[in-house]
Structures are given as C-alpha cells and as structure tokens.
PDB file of C-alpha atoms and ligand atoms in Angstrom:
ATOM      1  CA  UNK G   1     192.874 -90.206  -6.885  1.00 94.00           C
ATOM      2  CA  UNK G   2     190.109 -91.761  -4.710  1.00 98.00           C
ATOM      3  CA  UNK G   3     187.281 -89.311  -4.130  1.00 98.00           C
ATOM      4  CA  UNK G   4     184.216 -89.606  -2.029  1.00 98.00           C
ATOM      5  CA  UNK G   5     180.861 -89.917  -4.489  1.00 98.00           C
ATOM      6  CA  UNK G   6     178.173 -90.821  -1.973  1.00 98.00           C
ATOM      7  CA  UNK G   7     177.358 -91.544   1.964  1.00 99.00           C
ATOM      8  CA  UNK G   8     174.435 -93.377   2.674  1.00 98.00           C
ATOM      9  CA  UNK G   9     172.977 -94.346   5.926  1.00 98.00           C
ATOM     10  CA  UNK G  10     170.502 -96.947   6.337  1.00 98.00           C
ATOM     11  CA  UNK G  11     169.463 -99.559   8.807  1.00 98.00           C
ATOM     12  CA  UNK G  12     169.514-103.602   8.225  1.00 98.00           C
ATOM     13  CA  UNK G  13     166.848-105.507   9.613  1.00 97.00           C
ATOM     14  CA  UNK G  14     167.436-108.897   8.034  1.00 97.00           C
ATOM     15  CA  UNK G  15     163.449-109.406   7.500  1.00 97.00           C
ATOM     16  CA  UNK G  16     163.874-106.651   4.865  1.00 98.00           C
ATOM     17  CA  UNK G  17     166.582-109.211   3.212  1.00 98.00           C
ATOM     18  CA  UNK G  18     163.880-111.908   3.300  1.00 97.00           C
ATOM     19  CA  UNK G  19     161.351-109.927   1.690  1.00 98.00           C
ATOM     20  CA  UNK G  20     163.281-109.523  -1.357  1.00 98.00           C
ATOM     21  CA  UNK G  21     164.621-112.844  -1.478  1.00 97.00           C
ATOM     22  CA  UNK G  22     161.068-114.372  -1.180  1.00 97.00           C
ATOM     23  CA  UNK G  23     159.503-111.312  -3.751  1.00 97.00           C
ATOM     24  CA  UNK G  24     157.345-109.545  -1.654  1.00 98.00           C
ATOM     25  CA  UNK G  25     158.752-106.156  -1.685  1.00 98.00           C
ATOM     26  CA  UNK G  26     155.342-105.548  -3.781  1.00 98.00           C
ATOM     27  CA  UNK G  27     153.116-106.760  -0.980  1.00 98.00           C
ATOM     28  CA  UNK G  28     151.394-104.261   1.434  1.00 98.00           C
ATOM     29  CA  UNK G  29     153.366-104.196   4.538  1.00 98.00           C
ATOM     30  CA  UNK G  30     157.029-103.884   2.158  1.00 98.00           C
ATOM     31  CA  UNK G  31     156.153-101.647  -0.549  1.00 98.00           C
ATOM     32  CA  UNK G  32     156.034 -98.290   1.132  1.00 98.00           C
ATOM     33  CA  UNK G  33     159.570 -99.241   2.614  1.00 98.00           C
ATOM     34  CA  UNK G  34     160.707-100.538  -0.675  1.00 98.00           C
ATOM     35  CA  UNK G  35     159.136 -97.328  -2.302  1.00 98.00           C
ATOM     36  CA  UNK G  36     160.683 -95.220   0.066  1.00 98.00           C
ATOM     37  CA  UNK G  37     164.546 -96.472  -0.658  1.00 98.00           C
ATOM     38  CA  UNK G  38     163.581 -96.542  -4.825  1.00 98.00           C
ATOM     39  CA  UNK G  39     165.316 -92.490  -5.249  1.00 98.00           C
ATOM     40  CA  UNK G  40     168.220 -93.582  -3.430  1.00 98.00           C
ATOM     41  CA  UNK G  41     168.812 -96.680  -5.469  1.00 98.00           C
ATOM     42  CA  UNK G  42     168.340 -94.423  -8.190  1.00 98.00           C
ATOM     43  CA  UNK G  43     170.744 -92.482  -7.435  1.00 98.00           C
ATOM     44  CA  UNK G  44     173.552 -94.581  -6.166  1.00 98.00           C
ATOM     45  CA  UNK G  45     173.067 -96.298  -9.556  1.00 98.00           C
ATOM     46  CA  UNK G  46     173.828 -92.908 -11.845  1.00 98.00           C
ATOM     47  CA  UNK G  47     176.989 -92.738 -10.014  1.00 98.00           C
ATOM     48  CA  UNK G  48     178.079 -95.950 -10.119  1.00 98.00           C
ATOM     49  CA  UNK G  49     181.091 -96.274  -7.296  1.00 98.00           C
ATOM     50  CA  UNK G  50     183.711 -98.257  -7.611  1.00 98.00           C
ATOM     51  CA  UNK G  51     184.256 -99.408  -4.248  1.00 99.00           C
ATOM     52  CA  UNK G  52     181.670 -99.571  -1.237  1.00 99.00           C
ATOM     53  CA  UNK G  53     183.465 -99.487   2.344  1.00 99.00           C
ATOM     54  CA  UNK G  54     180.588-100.800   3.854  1.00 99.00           C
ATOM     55  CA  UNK G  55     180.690-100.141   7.795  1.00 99.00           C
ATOM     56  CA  UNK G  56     178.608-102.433   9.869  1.00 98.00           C
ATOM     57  CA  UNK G  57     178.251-104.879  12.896  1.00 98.00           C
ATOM     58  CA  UNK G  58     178.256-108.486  13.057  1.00 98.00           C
ATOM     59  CA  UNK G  59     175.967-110.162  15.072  1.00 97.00           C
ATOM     60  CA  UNK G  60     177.483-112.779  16.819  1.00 96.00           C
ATOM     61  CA  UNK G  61     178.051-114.382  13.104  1.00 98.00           C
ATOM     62  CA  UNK G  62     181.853-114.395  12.056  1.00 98.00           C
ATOM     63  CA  UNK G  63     182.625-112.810  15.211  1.00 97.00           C
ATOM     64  CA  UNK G  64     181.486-114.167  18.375  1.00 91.00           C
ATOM     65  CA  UNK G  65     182.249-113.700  22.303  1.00 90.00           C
ATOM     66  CA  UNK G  66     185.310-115.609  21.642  1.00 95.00           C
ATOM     67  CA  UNK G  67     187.137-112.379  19.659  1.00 96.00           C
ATOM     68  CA  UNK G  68     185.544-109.241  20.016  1.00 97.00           C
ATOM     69  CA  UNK G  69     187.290-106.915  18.020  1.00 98.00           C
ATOM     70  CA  UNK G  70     186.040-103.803  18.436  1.00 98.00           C
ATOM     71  CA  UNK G  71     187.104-102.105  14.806  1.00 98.00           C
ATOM     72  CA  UNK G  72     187.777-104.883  12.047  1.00 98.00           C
ATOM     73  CA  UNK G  73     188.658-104.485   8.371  1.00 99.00           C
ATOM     74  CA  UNK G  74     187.515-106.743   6.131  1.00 99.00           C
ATOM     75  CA  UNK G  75     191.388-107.421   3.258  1.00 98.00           C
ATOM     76  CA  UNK G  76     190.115-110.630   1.441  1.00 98.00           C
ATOM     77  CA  UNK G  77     189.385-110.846  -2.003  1.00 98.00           C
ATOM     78  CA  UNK G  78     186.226-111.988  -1.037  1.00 99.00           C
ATOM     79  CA  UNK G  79     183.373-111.995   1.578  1.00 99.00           C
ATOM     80  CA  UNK G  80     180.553-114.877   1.755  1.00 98.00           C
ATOM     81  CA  UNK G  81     177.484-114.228   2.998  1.00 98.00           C
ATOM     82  CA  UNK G  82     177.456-116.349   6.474  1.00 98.00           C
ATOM     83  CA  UNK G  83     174.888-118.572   7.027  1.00 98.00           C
ATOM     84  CA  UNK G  84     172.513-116.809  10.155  1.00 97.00           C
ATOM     85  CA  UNK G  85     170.749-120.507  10.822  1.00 96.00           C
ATOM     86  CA  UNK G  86     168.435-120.782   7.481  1.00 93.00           C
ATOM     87  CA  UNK G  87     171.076-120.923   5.069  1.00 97.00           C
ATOM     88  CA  UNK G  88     173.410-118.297   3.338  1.00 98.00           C
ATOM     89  CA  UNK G  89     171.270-115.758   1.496  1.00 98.00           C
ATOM     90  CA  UNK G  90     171.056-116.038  -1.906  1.00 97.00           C
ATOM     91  CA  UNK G  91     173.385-112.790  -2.672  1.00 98.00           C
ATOM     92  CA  UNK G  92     176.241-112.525  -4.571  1.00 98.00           C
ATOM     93  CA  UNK G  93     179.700-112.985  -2.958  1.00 98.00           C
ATOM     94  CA  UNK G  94     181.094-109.478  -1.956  1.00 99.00           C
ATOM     95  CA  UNK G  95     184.304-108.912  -4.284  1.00 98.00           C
ATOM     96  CA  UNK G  96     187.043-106.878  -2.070  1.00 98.00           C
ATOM     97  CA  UNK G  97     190.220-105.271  -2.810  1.00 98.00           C
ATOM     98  CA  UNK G  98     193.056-106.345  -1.051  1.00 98.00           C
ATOM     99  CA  UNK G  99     195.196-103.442  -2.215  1.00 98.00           C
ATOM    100  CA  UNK G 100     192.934-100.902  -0.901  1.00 98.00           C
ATOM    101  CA  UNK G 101     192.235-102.168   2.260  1.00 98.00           C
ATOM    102  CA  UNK G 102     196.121-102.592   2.796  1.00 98.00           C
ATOM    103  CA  UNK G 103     195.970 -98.618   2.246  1.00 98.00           C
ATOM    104  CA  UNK G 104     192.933 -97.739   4.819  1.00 98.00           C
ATOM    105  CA  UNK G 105     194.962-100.013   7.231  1.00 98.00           C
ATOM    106  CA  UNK G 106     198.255 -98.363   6.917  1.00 98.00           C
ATOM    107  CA  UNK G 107     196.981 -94.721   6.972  1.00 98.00           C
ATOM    108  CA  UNK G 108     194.239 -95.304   9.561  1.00 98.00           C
ATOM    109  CA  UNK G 109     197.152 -97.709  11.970  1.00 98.00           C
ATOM    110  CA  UNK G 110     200.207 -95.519  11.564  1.00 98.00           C
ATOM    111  CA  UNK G 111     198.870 -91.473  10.458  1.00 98.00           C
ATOM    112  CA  UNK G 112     196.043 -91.831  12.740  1.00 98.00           C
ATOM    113  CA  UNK G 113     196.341 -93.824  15.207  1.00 98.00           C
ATOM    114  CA  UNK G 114     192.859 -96.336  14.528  1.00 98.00           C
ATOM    115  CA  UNK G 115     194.452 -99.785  15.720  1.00 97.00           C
ATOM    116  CA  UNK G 116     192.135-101.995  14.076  1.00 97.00           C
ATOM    117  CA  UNK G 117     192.428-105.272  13.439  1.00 98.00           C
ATOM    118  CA  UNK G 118     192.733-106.909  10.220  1.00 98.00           C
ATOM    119  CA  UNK G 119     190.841-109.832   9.333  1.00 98.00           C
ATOM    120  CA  UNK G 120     192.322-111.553   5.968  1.00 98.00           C
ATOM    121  CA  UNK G 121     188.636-114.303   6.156  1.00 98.00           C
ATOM    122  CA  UNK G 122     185.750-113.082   7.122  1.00 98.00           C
ATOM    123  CA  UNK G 123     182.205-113.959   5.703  1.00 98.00           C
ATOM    124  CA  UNK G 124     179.290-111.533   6.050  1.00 98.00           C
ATOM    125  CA  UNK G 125     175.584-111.177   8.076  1.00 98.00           C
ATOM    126  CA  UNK G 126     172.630-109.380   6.873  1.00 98.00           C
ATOM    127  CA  UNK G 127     174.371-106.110   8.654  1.00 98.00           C
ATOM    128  CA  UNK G 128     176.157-105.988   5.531  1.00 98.00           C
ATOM    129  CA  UNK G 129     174.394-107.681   2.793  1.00 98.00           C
ATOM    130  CA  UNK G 130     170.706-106.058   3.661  1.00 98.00           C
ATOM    131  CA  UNK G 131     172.013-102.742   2.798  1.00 98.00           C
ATOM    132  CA  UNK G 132     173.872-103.718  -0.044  1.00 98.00           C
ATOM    133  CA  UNK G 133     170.685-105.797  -1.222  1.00 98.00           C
ATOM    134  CA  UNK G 134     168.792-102.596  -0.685  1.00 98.00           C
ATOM    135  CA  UNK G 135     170.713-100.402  -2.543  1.00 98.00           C
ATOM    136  CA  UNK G 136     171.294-102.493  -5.355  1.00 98.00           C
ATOM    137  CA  UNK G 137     168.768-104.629  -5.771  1.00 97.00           C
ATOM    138  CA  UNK G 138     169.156-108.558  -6.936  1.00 98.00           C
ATOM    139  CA  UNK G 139     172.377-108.721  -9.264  1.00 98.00           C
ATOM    140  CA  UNK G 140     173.765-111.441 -10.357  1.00 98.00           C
ATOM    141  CA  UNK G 141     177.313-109.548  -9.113  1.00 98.00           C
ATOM    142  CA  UNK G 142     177.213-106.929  -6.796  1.00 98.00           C
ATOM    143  CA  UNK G 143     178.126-103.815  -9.007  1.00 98.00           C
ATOM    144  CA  UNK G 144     180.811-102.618  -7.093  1.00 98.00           C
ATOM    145  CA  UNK G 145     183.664-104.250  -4.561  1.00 99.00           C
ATOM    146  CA  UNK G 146     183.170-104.206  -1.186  1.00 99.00           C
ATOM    147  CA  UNK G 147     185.108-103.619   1.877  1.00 99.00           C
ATOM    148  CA  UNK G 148     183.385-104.409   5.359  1.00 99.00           C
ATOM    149  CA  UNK G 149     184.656-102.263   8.191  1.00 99.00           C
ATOM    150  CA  UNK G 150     182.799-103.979  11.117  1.00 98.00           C
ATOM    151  CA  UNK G 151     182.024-102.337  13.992  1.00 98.00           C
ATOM    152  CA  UNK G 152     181.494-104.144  17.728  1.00 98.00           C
ATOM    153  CA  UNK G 153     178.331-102.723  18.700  1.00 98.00           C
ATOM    154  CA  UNK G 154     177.067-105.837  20.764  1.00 95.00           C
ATOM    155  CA  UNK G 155     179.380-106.712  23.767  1.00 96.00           C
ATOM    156  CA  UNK G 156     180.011-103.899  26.409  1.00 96.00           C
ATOM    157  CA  UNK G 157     182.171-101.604  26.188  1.00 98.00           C
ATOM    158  CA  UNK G 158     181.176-100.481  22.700  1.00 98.00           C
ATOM    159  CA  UNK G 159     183.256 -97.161  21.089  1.00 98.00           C
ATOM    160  CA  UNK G 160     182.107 -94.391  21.624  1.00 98.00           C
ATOM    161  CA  UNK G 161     179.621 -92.245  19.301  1.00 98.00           C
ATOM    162  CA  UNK G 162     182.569 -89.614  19.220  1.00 98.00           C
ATOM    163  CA  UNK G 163     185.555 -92.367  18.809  1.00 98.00           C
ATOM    164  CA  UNK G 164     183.100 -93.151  15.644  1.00 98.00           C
ATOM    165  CA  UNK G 165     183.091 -90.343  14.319  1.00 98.00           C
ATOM    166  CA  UNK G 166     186.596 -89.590  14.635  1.00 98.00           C
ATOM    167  CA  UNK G 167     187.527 -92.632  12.693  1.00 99.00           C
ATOM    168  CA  UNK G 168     184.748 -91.460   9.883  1.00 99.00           C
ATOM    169  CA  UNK G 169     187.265 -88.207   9.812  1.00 98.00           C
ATOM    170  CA  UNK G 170     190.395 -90.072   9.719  1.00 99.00           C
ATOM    171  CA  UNK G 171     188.728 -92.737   6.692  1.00 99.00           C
ATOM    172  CA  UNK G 172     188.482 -89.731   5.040  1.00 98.00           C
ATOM    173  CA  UNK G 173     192.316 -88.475   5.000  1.00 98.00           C
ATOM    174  CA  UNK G 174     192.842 -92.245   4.094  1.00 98.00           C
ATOM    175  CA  UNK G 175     190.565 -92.233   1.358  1.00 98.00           C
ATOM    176  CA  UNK G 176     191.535 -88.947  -0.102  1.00 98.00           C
ATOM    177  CA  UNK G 177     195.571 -90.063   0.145  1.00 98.00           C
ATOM    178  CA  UNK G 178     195.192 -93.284  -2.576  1.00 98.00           C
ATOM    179  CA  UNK G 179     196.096 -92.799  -5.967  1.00 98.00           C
ATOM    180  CA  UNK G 180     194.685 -94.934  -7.982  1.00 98.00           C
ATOM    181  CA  UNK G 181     191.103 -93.116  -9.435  1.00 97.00           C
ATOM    182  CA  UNK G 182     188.270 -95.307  -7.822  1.00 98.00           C
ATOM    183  CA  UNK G 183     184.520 -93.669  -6.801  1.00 98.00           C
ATOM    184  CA  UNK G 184     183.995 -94.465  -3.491  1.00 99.00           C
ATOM    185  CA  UNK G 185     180.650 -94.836  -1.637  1.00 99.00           C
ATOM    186  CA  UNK G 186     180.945 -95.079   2.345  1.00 99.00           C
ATOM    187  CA  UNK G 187     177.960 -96.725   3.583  1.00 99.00           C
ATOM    188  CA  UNK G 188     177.000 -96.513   7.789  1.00 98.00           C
ATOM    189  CA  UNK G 189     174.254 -98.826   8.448  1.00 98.00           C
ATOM    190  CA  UNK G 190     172.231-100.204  11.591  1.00 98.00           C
ATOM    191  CA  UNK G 191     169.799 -98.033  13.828  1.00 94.00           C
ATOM    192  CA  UNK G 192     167.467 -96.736  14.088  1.00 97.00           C
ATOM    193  CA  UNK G 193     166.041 -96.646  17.473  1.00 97.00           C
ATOM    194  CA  UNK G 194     164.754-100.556  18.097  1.00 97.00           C
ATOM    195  CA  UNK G 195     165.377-103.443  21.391  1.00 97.00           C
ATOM    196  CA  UNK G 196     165.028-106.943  20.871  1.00 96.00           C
ATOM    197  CA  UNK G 197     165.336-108.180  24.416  1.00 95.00           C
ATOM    198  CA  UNK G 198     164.037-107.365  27.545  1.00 96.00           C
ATOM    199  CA  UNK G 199     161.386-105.600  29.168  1.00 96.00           C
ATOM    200  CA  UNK G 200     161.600-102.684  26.719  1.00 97.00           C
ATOM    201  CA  UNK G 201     161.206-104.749  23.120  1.00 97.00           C
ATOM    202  CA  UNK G 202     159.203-103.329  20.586  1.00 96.00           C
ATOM    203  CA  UNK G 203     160.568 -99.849  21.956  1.00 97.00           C
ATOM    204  CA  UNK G 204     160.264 -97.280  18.768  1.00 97.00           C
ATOM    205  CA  UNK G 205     161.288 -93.705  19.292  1.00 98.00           C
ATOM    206  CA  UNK G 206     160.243 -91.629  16.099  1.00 98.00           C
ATOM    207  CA  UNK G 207     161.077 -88.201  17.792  1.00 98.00           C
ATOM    208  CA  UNK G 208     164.369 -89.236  18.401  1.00 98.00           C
ATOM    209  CA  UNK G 209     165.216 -90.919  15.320  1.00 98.00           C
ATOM    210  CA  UNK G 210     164.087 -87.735  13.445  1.00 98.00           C
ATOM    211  CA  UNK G 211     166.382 -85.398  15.497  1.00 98.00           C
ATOM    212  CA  UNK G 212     169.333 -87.982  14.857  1.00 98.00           C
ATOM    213  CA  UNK G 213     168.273 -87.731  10.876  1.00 98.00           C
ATOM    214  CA  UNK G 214     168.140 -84.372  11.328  1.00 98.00           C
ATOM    215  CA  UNK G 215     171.660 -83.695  13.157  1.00 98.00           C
ATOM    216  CA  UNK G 216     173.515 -85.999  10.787  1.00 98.00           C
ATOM    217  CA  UNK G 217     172.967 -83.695   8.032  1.00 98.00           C
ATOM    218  CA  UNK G 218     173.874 -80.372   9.542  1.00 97.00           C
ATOM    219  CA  UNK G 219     175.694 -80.695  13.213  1.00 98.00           C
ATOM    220  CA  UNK G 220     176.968 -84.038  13.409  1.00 98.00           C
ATOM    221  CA  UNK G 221     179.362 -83.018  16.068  1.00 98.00           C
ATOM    222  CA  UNK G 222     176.138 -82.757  18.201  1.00 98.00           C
ATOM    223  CA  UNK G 223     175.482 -86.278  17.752  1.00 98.00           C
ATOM    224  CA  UNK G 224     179.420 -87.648  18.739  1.00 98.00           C
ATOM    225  CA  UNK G 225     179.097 -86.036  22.377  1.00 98.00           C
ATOM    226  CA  UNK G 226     176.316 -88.349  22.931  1.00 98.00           C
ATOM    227  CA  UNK G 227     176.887 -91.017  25.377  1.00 98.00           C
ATOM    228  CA  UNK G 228     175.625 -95.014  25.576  1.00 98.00           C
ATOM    229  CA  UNK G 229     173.516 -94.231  27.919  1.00 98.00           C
ATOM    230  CA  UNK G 230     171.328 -91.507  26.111  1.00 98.00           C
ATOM    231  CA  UNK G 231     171.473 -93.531  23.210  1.00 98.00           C
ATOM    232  CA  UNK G 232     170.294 -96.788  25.311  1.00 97.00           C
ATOM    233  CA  UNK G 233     167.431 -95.011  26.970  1.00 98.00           C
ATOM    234  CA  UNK G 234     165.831 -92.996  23.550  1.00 98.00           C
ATOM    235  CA  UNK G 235     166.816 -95.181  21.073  1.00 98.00           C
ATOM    236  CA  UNK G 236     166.700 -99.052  23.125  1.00 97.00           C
ATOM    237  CA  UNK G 237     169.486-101.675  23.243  1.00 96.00           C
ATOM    238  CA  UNK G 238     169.592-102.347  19.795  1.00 97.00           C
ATOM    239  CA  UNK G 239     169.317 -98.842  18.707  1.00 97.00           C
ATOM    240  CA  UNK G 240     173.104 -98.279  19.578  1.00 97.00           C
ATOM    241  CA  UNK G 241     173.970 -99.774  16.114  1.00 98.00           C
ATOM    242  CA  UNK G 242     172.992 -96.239  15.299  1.00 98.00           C
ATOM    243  CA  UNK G 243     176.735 -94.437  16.039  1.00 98.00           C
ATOM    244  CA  UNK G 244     177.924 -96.194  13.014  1.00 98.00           C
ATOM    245  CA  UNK G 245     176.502 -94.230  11.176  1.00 98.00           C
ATOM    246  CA  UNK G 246     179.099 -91.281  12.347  1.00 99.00           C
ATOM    247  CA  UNK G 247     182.079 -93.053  10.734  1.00 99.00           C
ATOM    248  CA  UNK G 248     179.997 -92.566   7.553  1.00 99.00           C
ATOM    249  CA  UNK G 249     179.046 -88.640   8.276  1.00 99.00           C
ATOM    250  CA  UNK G 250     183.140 -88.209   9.657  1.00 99.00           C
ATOM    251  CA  UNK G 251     184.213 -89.398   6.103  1.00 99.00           C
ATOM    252  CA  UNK G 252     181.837 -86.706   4.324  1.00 98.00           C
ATOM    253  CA  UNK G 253     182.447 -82.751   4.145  1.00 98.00           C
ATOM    254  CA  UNK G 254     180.827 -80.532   7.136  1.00 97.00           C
ATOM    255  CA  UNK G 255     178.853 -79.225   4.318  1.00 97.00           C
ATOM    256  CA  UNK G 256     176.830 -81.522   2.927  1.00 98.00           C
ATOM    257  CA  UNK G 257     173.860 -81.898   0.331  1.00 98.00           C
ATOM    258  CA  UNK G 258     170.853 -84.479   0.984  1.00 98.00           C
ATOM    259  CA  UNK G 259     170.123 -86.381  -2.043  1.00 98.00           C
ATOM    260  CA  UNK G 260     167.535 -88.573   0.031  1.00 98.00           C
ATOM    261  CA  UNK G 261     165.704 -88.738   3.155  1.00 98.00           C
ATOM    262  CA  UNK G 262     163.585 -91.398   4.101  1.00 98.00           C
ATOM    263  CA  UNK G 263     161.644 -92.710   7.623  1.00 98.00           C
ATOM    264  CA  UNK G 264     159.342 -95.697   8.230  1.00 98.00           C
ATOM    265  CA  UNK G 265     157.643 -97.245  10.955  1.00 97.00           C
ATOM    266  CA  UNK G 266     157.852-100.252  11.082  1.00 93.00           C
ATOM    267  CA  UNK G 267     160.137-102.562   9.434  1.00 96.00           C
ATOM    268  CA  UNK G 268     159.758-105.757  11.506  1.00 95.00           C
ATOM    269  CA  UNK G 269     160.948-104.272  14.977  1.00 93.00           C
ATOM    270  CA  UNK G 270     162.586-101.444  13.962  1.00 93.00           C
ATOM    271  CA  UNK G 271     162.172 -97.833  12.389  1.00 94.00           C
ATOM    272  CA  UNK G 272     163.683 -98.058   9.400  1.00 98.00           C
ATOM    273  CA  UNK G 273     165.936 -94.861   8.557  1.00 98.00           C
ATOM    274  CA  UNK G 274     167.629 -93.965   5.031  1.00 98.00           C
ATOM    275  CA  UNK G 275     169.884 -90.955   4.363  1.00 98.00           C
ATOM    276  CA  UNK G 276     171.744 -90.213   1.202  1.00 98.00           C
ATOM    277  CA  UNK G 277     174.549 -87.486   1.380  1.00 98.00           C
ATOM    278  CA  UNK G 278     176.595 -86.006  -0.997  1.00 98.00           C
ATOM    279  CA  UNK G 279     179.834 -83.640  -0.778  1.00 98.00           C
ATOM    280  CA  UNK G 280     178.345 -80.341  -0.747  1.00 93.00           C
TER     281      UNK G 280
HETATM  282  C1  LIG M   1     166.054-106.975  13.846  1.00 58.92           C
HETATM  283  C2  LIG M   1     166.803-105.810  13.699  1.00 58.92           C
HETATM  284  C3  LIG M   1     168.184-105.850  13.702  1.00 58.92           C
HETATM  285  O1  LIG M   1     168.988-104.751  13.604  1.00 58.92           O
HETATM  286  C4  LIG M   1     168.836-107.045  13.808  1.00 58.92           C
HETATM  287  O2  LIG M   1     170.167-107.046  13.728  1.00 58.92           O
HETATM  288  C5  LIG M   1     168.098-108.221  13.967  1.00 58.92           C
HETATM  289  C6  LIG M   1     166.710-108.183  13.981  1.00 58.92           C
HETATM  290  C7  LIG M   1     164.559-106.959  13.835  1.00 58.92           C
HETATM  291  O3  LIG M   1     163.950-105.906  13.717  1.00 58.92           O
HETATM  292  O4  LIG M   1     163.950-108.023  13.884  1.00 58.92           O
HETATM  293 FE1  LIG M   2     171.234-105.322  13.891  1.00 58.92          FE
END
C-alpha cells in the first residue's frame, strides 16, 4: 500500500536554482541558506521515497493566460524542465508515473469531487525543479519519480487557502487507497511572504511568516480560514503562493512531528521558509 513518508514545505525562488547550477552555494550570501536546508536533505535522503507529488505553480511557463487551469495534474512519463528565457536548467528530466497519477485522478475526480484537469505534456519551471534541486541536490537522475500537481496561484480568482487544504485531505484518502507499496513524499512549495511588482516590492514580513510556520505544524485549520486578502496585505502579491503549502499539511496526520524547521531572510526577494513533517 502507498503510505505517506515525508511532507516538506519550502519556497522556490529560481535564483536559489542558479546558485547551484553556477556552484556558489559555498559563497557568503548562499551558504547559510544552503546550510540551513542540509538536515532536511539529510533526511529526505534516509528515507528514500519512491514517488514525490510535487505541488506547485507555474509561472506563466507551460501554462499561460491562454488556459488557466486552476488544479492540474501532471500523467506523463516525463516532465522537462521548460526553458524560463536563459535556457532549460541543467536538471534531470522528472520521471512520472502514469499509473499513479491515473489513480490520484480517479479518486480525487469521482470520491471527492477535485475536478482537475489532466495534462498528459507538460514541462516544468523552477516552481518545481528548485525544490526538487534543493532537496536532492545535483543527480545525474532525480532519485525518485515525480508527479507535478500545479496549482494557479497567478491569475485572479485563485482557490482558496481552505479549498487547498481540503484537496491536501482528499490526496490523502487517494494516496492511502493505492495498492501497490510505493513511499511517498508530498512536497508544497512557494511562499513565503515576498511581491515582485508594484509599489510594495521588496515587501518581507518575518512575523507573519513565522506564525504561518508555526500554525502549519499544530492548527493548520487556522491557516485555511484565511482569506486572499489577509494573505495579500501580510504576506504581498507573491506571497499567496504560500496556501499551497496546505494541500501538503491536508495530506499529513493532524498530529504531526517536525523533523526540520528552517527561516532565512533573504533569498533574492523573498524569505525563504523550509518545513519538514512527518506522520506523528
Ligand atoms: C522570485 C521569487 C519567486 O517566487 C518567483 O517565482 C520568481 C522570483 C524572486 O525572489 O526573485
Ligand atoms: Fe514563485
């Protein structure tokens, strides 16, 4: 039977991609980040999952205003990183599983109700592969397979924190109800509080990001009543990316056990935010 080995939050600022893929995760500005994530990786890599279901957004990448879907499940064999305007990065080609996926759909679509779309191509931005590279460092193949859930956190009207969360709880029945034995990590990534645009860019809110860190361990339910505009206001335009990280919590127990906690300020223009979780 499938079973639930890890949940691990942790935002994706592509400049943390470029550091490792230029080596300088040693220099001064990267290696207290890099540092930071090092008992995590650890961690993650005495476990050894089977299958990552990686949720994350796309930004403007494989999806753009043309199709917005607003939950999208990633069935291919396999995902390519997309090319963000300097070139693919140089990361190994995501390995999916077909079979799998075809499970989460049909459980999520007809027990629970998730109508998300399926999306048989679909290559891959630094919302997925930063996290993966951070986890798992530079292979040669990533050491697990990969299934993207992508999330539309970039074109009003986003989901809500709370439908988020929901669909973390019903991944979970869907996970739990496949047979075949496979370790699975569920990975929410994005946040934390950071805006790109406007008159607000550069906005950092430590406090809130700390109470969010704090919440998603022990009341996450606290978290899901939020609403876009809270999140907008404390943690800025770009910070929204931060209620995917409830699908990830909604797969996991109530009771949970922190393997890892980790904050940083800065990481390009973000606060960069790690949580590891295990089944309690
Ligand atoms: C940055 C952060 C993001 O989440 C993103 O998607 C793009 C850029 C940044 O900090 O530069
Ligand atoms: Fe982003």
């Amino acid at each position: 039977m499938a079973r639930i080995v890890a949940g691990i939050g942790t935002s994706h600022v592509p400049a943390i991609g470029a550091a490792i893929d230029h080596g300088k995760t040693a220099d001064p500005y990267w290696r207290p980040l890099f540092e930071g994530v090092a008992p995590a990786r650890e961690w993650l890599a005495a476990i050894a999952p089977d299958i990552a279901i990686v949720i994350y957004n796309d930004h403007a990448s494989r999806f753009a205003l043309d199709v917005t879907p607003t939950f999208a499940l990633g069935m291919a064999e396999t995902f390519a990183p997309h090319d963000e305007g300097y070139g693919p990065r140089a990361v190994p080609v995501c390995e999916g599983n077909p079979e799998f996926a075809w499970h989460l759909a049909e459980s999520l679509i007809l027990k629970d109700g998730f109508d998300l779309a399926m999306v048989s191509e679909m290559t891959v931005d630094h919302g997925l592969t930063v996290p993966l590279s951070l986890l798992f460092g530079q292979p040669t193949r990533w050491p697990c397979q990969v299934i993207p859930l992508c999330v539309n956190v970039i074109q009003y009207p986003q989901p809500t924190a709370q439908r988020c969360h929901q669909l973390g709880q019903a991944l979970r029945r869907a996970i739990d109800s496949y047979a075949p034995d496979a370790k699975v990590a569920v990975f929410g990534t994005g946040g934390m509080s950071h805006q790109l645009q406007g008159e607000r860019a550069g906005l950092i809110n430590p406090d809130y990001d700390r109470m969010w860190l704090d919440r998603m361990e022990t009341d996450p339910g606290s978290l899901a009543v939020i609403g876009h505009a809270e999140l907008l206001r404390e943690a800025g335009s770009e910070g929204l990316e931060i209620i995917m990280w409830l699908i990830m919590r909604g797969a996991l127990d109530e009771a949970v056990r922190r393997v890892h906690r980790f904050y940083h300020v800065p990481a390009s223009n973000t606060a960069y935010g790690l949580l590891a979780l295990e089944n309690a």
